[in-house]
Short mmCIF file of C-alpha atoms and ligand atoms in Angstrom, two decimals:
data_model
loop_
_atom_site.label_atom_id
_atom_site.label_comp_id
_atom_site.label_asym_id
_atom_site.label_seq_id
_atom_site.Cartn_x
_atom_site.Cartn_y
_atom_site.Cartn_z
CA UNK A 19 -24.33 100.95 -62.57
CA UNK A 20 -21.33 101.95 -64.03
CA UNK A 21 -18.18 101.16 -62.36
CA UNK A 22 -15.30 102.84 -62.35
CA UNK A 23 -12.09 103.04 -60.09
CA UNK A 24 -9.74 105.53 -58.71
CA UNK A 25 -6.16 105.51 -61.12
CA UNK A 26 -2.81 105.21 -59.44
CA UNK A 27 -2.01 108.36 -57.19
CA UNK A 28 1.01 108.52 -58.94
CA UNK A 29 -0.48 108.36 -62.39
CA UNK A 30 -2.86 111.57 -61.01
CA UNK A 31 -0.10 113.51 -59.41
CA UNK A 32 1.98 113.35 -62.40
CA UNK A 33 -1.16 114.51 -65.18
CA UNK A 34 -1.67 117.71 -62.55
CA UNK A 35 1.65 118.29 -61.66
CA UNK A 36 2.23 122.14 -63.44
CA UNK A 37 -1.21 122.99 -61.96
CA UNK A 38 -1.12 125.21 -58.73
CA UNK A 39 -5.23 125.66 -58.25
CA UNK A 40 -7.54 122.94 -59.34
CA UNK A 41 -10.80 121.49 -58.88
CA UNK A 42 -11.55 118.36 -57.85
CA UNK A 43 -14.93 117.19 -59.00
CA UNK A 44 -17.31 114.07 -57.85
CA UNK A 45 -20.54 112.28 -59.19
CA UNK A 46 -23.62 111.37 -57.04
CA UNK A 47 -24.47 109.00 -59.20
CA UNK A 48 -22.52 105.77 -59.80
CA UNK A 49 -19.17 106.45 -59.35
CA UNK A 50 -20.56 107.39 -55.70
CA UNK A 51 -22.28 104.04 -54.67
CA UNK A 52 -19.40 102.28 -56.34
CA UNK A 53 -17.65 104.29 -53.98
CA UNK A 54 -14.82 106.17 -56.34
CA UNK A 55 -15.93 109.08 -57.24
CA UNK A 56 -18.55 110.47 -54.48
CA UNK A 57 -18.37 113.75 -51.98
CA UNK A 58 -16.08 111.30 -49.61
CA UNK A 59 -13.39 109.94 -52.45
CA UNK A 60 -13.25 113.90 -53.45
CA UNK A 61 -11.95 114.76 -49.77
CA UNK A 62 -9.72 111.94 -49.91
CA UNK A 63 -7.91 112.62 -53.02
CA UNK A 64 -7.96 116.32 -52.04
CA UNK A 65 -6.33 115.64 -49.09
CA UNK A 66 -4.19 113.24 -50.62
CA UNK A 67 -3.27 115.59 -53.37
CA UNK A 68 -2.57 118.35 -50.99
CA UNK A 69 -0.23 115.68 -48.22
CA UNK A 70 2.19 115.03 -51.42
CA UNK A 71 1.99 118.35 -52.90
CA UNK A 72 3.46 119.58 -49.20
CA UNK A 73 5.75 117.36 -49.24
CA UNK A 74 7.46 118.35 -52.06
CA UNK A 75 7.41 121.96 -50.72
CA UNK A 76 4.77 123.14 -53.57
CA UNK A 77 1.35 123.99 -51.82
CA UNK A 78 -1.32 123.29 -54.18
CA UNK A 79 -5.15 124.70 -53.60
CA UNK A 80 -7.76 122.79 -54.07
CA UNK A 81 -11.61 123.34 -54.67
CA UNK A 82 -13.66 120.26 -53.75
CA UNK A 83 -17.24 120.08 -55.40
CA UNK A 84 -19.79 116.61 -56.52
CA UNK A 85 -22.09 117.20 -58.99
CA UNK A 86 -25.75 115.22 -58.95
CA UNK A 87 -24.72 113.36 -61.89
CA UNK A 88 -21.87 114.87 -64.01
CA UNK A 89 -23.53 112.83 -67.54
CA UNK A 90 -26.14 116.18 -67.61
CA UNK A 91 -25.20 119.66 -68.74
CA UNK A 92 -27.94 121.03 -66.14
CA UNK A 93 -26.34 119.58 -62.84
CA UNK A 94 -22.33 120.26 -64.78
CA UNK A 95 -23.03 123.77 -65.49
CA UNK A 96 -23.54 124.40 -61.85
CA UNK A 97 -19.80 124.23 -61.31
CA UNK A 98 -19.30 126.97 -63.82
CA UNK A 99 -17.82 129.21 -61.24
CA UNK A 100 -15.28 126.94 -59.75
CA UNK A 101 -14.40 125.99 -63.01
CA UNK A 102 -13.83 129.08 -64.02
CA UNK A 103 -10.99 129.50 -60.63
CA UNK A 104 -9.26 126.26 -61.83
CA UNK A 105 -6.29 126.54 -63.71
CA UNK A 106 -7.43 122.27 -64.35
CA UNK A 107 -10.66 120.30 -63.33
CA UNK A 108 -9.90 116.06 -62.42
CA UNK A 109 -13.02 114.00 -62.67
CA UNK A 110 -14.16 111.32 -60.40
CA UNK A 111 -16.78 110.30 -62.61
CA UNK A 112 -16.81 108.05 -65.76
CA UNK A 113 -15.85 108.81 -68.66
CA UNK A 114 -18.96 110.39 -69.55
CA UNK A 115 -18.95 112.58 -67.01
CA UNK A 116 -15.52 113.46 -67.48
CA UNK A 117 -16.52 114.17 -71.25
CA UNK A 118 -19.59 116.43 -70.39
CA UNK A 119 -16.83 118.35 -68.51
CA UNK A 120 -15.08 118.82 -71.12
CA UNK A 121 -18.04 119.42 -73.78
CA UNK A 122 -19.55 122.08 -71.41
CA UNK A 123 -16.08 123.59 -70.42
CA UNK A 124 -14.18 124.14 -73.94
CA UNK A 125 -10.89 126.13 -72.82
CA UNK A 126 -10.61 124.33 -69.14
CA UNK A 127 -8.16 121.61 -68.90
CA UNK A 128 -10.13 118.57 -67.93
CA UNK A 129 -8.71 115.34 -66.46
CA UNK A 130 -10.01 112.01 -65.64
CA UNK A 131 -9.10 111.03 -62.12
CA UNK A 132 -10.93 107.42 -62.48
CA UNK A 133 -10.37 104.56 -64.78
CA UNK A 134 -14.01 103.41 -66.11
CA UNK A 135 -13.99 99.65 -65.89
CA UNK A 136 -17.08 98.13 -66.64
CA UNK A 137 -21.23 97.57 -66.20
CA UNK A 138 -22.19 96.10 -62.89
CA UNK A 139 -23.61 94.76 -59.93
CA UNK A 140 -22.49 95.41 -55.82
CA UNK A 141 -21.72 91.61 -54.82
CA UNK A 142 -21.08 93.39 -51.04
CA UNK A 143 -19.70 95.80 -50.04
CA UNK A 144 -16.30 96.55 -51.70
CA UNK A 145 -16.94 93.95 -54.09
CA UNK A 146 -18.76 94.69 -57.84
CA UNK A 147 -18.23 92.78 -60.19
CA UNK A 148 -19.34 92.79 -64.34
CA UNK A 149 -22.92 92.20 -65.43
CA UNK A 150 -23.21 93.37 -69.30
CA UNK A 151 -21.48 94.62 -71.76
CA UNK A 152 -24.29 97.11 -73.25
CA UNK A 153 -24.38 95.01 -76.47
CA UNK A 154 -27.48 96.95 -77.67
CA UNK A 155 -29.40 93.78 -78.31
CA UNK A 156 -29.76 91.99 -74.78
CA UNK A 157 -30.68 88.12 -75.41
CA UNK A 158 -30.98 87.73 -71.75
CA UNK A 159 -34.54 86.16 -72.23
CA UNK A 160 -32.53 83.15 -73.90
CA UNK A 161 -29.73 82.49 -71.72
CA UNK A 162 -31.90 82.60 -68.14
CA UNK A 163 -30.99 85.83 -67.17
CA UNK A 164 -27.55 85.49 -67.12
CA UNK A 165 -25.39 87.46 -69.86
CA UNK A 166 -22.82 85.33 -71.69
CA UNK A 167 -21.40 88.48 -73.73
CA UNK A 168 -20.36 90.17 -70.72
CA UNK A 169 -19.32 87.12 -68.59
CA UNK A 170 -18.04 84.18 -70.39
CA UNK A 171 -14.44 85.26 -71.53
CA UNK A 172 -15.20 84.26 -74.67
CA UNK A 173 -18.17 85.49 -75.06
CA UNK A 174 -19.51 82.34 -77.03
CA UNK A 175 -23.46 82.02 -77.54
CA UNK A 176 -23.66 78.66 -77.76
CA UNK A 177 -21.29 77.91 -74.89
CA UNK A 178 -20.33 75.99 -73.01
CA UNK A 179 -16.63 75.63 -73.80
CA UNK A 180 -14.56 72.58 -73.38
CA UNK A 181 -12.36 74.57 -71.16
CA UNK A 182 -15.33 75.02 -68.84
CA UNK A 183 -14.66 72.52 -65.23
CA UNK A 184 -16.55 72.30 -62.36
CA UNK A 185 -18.65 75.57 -63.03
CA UNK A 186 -15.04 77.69 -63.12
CA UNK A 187 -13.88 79.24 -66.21
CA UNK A 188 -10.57 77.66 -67.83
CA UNK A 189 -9.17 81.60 -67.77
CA UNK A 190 -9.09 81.48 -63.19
CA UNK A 191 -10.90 79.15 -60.90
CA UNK A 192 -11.88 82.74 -59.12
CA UNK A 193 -14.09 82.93 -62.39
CA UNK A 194 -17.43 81.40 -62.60
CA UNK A 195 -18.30 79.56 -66.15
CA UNK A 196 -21.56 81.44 -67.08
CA UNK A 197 -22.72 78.68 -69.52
CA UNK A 198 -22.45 76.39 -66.02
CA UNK A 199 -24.92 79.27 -64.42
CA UNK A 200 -26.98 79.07 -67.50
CA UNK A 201 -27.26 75.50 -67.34
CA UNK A 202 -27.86 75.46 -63.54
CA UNK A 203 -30.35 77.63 -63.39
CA UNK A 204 -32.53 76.40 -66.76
CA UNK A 205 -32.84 73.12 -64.71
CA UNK A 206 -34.06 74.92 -62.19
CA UNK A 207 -36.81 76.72 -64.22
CA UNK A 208 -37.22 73.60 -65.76
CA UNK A 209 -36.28 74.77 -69.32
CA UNK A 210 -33.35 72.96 -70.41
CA UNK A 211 -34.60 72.44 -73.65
CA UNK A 212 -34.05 76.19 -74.43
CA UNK A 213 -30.93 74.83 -75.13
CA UNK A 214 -31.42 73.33 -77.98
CA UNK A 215 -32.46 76.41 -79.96
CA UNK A 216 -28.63 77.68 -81.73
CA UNK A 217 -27.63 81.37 -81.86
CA UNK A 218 -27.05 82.41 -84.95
CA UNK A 219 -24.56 84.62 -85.89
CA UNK A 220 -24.48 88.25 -83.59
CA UNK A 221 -25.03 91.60 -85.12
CA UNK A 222 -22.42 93.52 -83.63
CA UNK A 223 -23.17 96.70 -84.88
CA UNK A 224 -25.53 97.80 -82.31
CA UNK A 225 -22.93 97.11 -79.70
CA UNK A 226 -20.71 99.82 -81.04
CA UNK A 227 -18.79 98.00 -83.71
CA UNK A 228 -20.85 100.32 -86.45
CA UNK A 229 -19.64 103.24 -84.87
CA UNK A 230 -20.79 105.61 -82.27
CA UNK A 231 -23.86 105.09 -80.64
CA UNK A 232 -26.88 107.54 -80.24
CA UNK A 233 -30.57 107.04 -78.29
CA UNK A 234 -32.99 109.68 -79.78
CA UNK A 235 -36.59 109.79 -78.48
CA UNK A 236 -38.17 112.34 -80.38
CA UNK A 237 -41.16 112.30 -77.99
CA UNK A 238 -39.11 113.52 -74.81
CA UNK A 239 -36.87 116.29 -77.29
CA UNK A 240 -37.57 120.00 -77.27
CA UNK B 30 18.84 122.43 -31.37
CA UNK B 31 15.83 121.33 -29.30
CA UNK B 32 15.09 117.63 -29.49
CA UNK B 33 12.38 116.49 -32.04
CA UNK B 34 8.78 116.39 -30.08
CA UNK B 35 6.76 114.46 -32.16
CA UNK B 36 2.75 115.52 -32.77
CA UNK B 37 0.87 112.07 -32.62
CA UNK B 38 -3.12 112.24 -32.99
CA UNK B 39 -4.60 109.38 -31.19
CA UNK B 40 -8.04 108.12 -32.06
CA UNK B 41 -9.33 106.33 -29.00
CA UNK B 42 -12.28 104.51 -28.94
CA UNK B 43 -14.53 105.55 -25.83
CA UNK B 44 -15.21 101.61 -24.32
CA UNK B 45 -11.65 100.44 -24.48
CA UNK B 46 -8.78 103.02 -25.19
CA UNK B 47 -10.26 106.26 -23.74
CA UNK B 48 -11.24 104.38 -20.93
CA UNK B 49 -7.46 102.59 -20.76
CA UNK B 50 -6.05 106.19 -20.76
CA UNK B 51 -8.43 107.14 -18.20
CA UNK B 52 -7.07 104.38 -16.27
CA UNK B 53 -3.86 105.23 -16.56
CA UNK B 54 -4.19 108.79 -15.72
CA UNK B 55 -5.67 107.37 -12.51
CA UNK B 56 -3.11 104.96 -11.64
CA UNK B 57 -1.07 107.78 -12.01
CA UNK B 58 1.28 106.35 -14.61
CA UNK B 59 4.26 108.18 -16.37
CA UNK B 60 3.75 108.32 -20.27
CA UNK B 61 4.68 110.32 -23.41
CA UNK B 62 3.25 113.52 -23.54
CA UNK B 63 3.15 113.37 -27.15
CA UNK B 64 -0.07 112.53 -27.98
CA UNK B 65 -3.35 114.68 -28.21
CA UNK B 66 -6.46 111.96 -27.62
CA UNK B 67 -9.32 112.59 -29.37
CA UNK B 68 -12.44 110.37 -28.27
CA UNK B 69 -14.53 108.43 -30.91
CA UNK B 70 -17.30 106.49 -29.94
CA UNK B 71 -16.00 103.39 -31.84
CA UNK B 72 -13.22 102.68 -33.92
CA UNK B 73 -14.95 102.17 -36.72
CA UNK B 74 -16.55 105.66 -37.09
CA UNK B 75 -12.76 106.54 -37.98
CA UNK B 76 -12.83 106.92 -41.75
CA UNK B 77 -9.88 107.55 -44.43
CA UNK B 78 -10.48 111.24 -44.42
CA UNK B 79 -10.06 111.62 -40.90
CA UNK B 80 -6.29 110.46 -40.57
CA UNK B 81 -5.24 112.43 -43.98
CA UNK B 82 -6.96 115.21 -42.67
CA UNK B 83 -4.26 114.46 -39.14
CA UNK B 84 -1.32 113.90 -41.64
CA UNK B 85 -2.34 116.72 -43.80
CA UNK B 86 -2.24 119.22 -40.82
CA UNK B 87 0.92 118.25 -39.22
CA UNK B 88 0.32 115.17 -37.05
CA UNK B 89 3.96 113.29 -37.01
CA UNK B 90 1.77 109.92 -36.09
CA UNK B 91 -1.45 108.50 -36.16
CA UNK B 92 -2.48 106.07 -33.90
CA UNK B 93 -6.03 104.55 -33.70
CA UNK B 94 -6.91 102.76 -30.79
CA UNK B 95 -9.86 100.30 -30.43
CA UNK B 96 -11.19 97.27 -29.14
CA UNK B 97 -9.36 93.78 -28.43
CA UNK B 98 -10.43 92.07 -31.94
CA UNK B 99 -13.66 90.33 -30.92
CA UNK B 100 -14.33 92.70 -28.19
CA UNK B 101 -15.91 95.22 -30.07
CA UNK B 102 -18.85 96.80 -28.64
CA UNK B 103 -20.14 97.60 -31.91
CA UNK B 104 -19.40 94.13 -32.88
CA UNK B 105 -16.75 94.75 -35.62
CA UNK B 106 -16.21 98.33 -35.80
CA UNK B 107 -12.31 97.70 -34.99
CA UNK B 108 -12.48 94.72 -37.88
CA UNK B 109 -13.66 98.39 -40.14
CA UNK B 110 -10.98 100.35 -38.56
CA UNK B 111 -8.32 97.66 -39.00
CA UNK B 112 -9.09 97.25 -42.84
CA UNK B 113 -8.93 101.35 -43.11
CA UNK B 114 -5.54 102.00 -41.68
CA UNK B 115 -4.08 99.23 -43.71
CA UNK B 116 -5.89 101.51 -46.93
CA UNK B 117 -4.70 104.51 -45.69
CA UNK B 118 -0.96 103.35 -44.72
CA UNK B 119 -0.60 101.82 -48.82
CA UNK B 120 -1.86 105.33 -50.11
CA UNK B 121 0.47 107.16 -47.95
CA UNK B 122 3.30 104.58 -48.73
CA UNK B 123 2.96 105.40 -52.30
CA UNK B 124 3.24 109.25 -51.67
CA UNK B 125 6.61 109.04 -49.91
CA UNK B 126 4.96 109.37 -46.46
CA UNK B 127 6.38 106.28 -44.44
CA UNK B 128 3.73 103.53 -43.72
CA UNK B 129 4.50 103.60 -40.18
CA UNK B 130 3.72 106.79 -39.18
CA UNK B 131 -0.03 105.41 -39.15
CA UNK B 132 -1.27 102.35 -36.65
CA UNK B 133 -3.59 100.26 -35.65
CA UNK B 134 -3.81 99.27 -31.77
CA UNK B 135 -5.97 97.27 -29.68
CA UNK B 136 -6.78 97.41 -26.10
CA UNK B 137 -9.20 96.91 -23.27
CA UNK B 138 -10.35 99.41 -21.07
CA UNK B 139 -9.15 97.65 -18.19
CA UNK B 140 -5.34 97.67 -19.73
CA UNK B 141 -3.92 101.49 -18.06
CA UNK B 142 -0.28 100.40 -18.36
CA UNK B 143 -0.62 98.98 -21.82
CA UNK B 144 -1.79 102.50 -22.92
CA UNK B 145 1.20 104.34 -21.23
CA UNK B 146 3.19 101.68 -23.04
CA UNK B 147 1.56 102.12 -26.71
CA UNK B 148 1.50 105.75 -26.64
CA UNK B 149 5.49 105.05 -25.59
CA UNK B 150 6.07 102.94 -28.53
CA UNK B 151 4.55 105.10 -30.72
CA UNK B 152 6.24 108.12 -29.71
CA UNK B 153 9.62 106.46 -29.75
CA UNK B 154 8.88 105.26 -33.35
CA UNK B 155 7.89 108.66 -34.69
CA UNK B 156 10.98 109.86 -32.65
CA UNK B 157 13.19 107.17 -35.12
CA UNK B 158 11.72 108.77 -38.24
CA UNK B 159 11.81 112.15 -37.48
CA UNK B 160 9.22 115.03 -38.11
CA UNK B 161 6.74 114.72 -40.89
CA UNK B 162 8.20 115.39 -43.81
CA UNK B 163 5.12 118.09 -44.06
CA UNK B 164 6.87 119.93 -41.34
CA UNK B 165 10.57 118.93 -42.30
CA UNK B 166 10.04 121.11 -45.99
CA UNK B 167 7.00 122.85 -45.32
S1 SF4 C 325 -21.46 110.83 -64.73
FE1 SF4 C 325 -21.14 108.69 -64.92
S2 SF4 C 325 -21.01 108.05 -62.81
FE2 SF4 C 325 -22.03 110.00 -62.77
S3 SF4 C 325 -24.23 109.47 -62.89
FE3 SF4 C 325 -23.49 109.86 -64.95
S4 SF4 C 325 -23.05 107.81 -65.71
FE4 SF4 C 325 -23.14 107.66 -63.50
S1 SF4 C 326 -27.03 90.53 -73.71
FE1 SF4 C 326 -26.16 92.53 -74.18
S2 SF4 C 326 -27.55 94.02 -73.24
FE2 SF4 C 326 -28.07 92.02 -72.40
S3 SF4 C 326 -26.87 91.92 -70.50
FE3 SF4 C 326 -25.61 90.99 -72.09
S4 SF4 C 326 -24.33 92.62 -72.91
FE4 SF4 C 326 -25.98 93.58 -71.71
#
């Protein structure tokens, strides 16, 4: 999923601080199980939003709504009418959703409540941590299922590093070495020898580096 | 001018700290009248929302009472509880709202006194720092 977390109350406060009536708005989708941006964070930061507004003696209202998944027009368009109170809408989604906001709302202020960190995985709960770096050509079939773009810090193919010491990355020993993993669990399939075969150089440009990036499936479009 | 009665919203959890203030109303013990009890049936159904939503409406103090750590009869619903009032207390903090207007107690049901005496503390503490500042501008 994608994760994303909640920015400094104090960087939020100051982006809505001339507004008097805004909407807060949530995702159901990943922002929600990552638990930043769901119905519950919305109350909170509501609430929160509303505690320091008082306290400065300037009362602020706030509409509270969480879309389905705020990265489709269908579900964002459903907040057309509270949009249309707000004098400003913050996002607790990505920054897609945020964007679809803003694509579907042209003369609304939009703001992005949440900082959108990275691809991942829930470890447990209140831990996620990074799984891949949507390169647009996955090789995990050649590094055992383990993603070496997204995880090794420098994202070498033909790792491991000489900075790499008992299976912790030379960058934190809070950081696993994901050649180590690689290594580990080849053994364990009993394909070490996949080692052998050298990655040539990476086309980058499907990860973004030729520009914006677009899925069309003509099948599926109307 | 009238002397500052503080608001405190107590969350007490119904094996150990509604019970304790059950006990203490039967042993007849003398204790701050400053706090409104509102019955949970474990700590750790207390979420984030739930003290903003105390702060937010007035409440001078927070106070969440539960289980002696280990003692939970949910096994670690007060281990939950614990971990959310030290979430809620930073965001607070970082709003201007002092820290220790929110807390974290734990009790057994069989401690009456010890309830008399935390909702004593905690009423002299909010007492120290005044009225929220909610009500102080507001
Ligand atoms: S808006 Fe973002 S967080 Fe919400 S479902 Fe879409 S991708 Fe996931
Ligand atoms: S190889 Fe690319 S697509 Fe596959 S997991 Fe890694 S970053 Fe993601």
């Amino acid at each position: 999923m994608i994760i994303a977390e909640m920015k400094p109350i104090e960087e939020i406060l100051d982006m809505i601080r001339d507004y008097q009536k805004i909407l807060v708005v949530g995702c159901k989708g990943c922002v929600a199980v990552c638990s930043t941006g769901g119905p519950k964070e919305v109350s909170v930061l509501a609430s929160l939003i509303r505690i320091a507004r008082k306290k400065e003696g300037r009362d602020i209202v706030i509409d509270e709504e969480s879309l389905d998944r705020q990265c489709e027009p269908e579900f964002v368009d459903l907040a057309g009418d509270k949009v249309a109170d707000a004098d400003a809408v913050l996002s607790l989604a990505c920054g897609a959703g945020v964007q679809m906001l803003a694509e579907r709302f042209q003369d609304k202020v939009i703001l992005p409540g949440c900082n959108t960190t990275f691809l991942g995985v829930t470890e447990e709960l209140g831990v996620w941590s990074e799984r891949c770096a949507g390169c647009g050509n996955c090789i995990l079939d050649k590094t055992a299922g383990l993603c070496p773009i997204a995880r090794c810090s420098k994202q070498l193919l033909n790792g491991p590093c000489g900075g790499s010491m008992n299976g912790k990355c030379e960058i934190s020993k809070d950081v696993d070495c994901v050649w180590q993993l690689i290594i580990d669990r080849l053994t364990r399939l009993n394909r070490l020898e996949m080692l052998e075969e050298i990655f040539p150089v990476k086309d980058w440009s499907p990860a973004g580096h030729g520009g914006p990036r677009k899925m069309v499936r003509e099948d599926l479009k109307t | 001018m009238k002397e500052f009665e503080p608001k405190i919203i107590a969350f007490c959890c119904q094996y150990c700290a509604y019970a304790a203030a059950d006990l203490a109303g039967s042993m007849r013990l003398k204790y701050a009248p400053n706090i409104r009890i509102v019955l949970v049936p474990c700590t750790g159904r207390i979420d984030v929302i739930h003290i903003l939503r105390a702060v937010e409406n007035g409440a001078d103090g927070v106070l969440v009472a539960g289980c002696l750590e280990g003692g939970c009869h949910f096994v670690e619903g007060n281990f939950k509880a614990k971990n959310r009032v030290r979430y809620v207390k930073n965001l607070l903090g970082r709003i201007g709202i002092e820290e220790e207007r929110v807390e974290m107690f734990n009790l057994s049901s069989a401690e009456g006194p010890r309830f008399a005496e935390i909702a004593n503390e905690m009423t002299e503490r909010i007492k120290t720092l005044g009225p929220s500042p909610l009500r102080r501008e507001g």
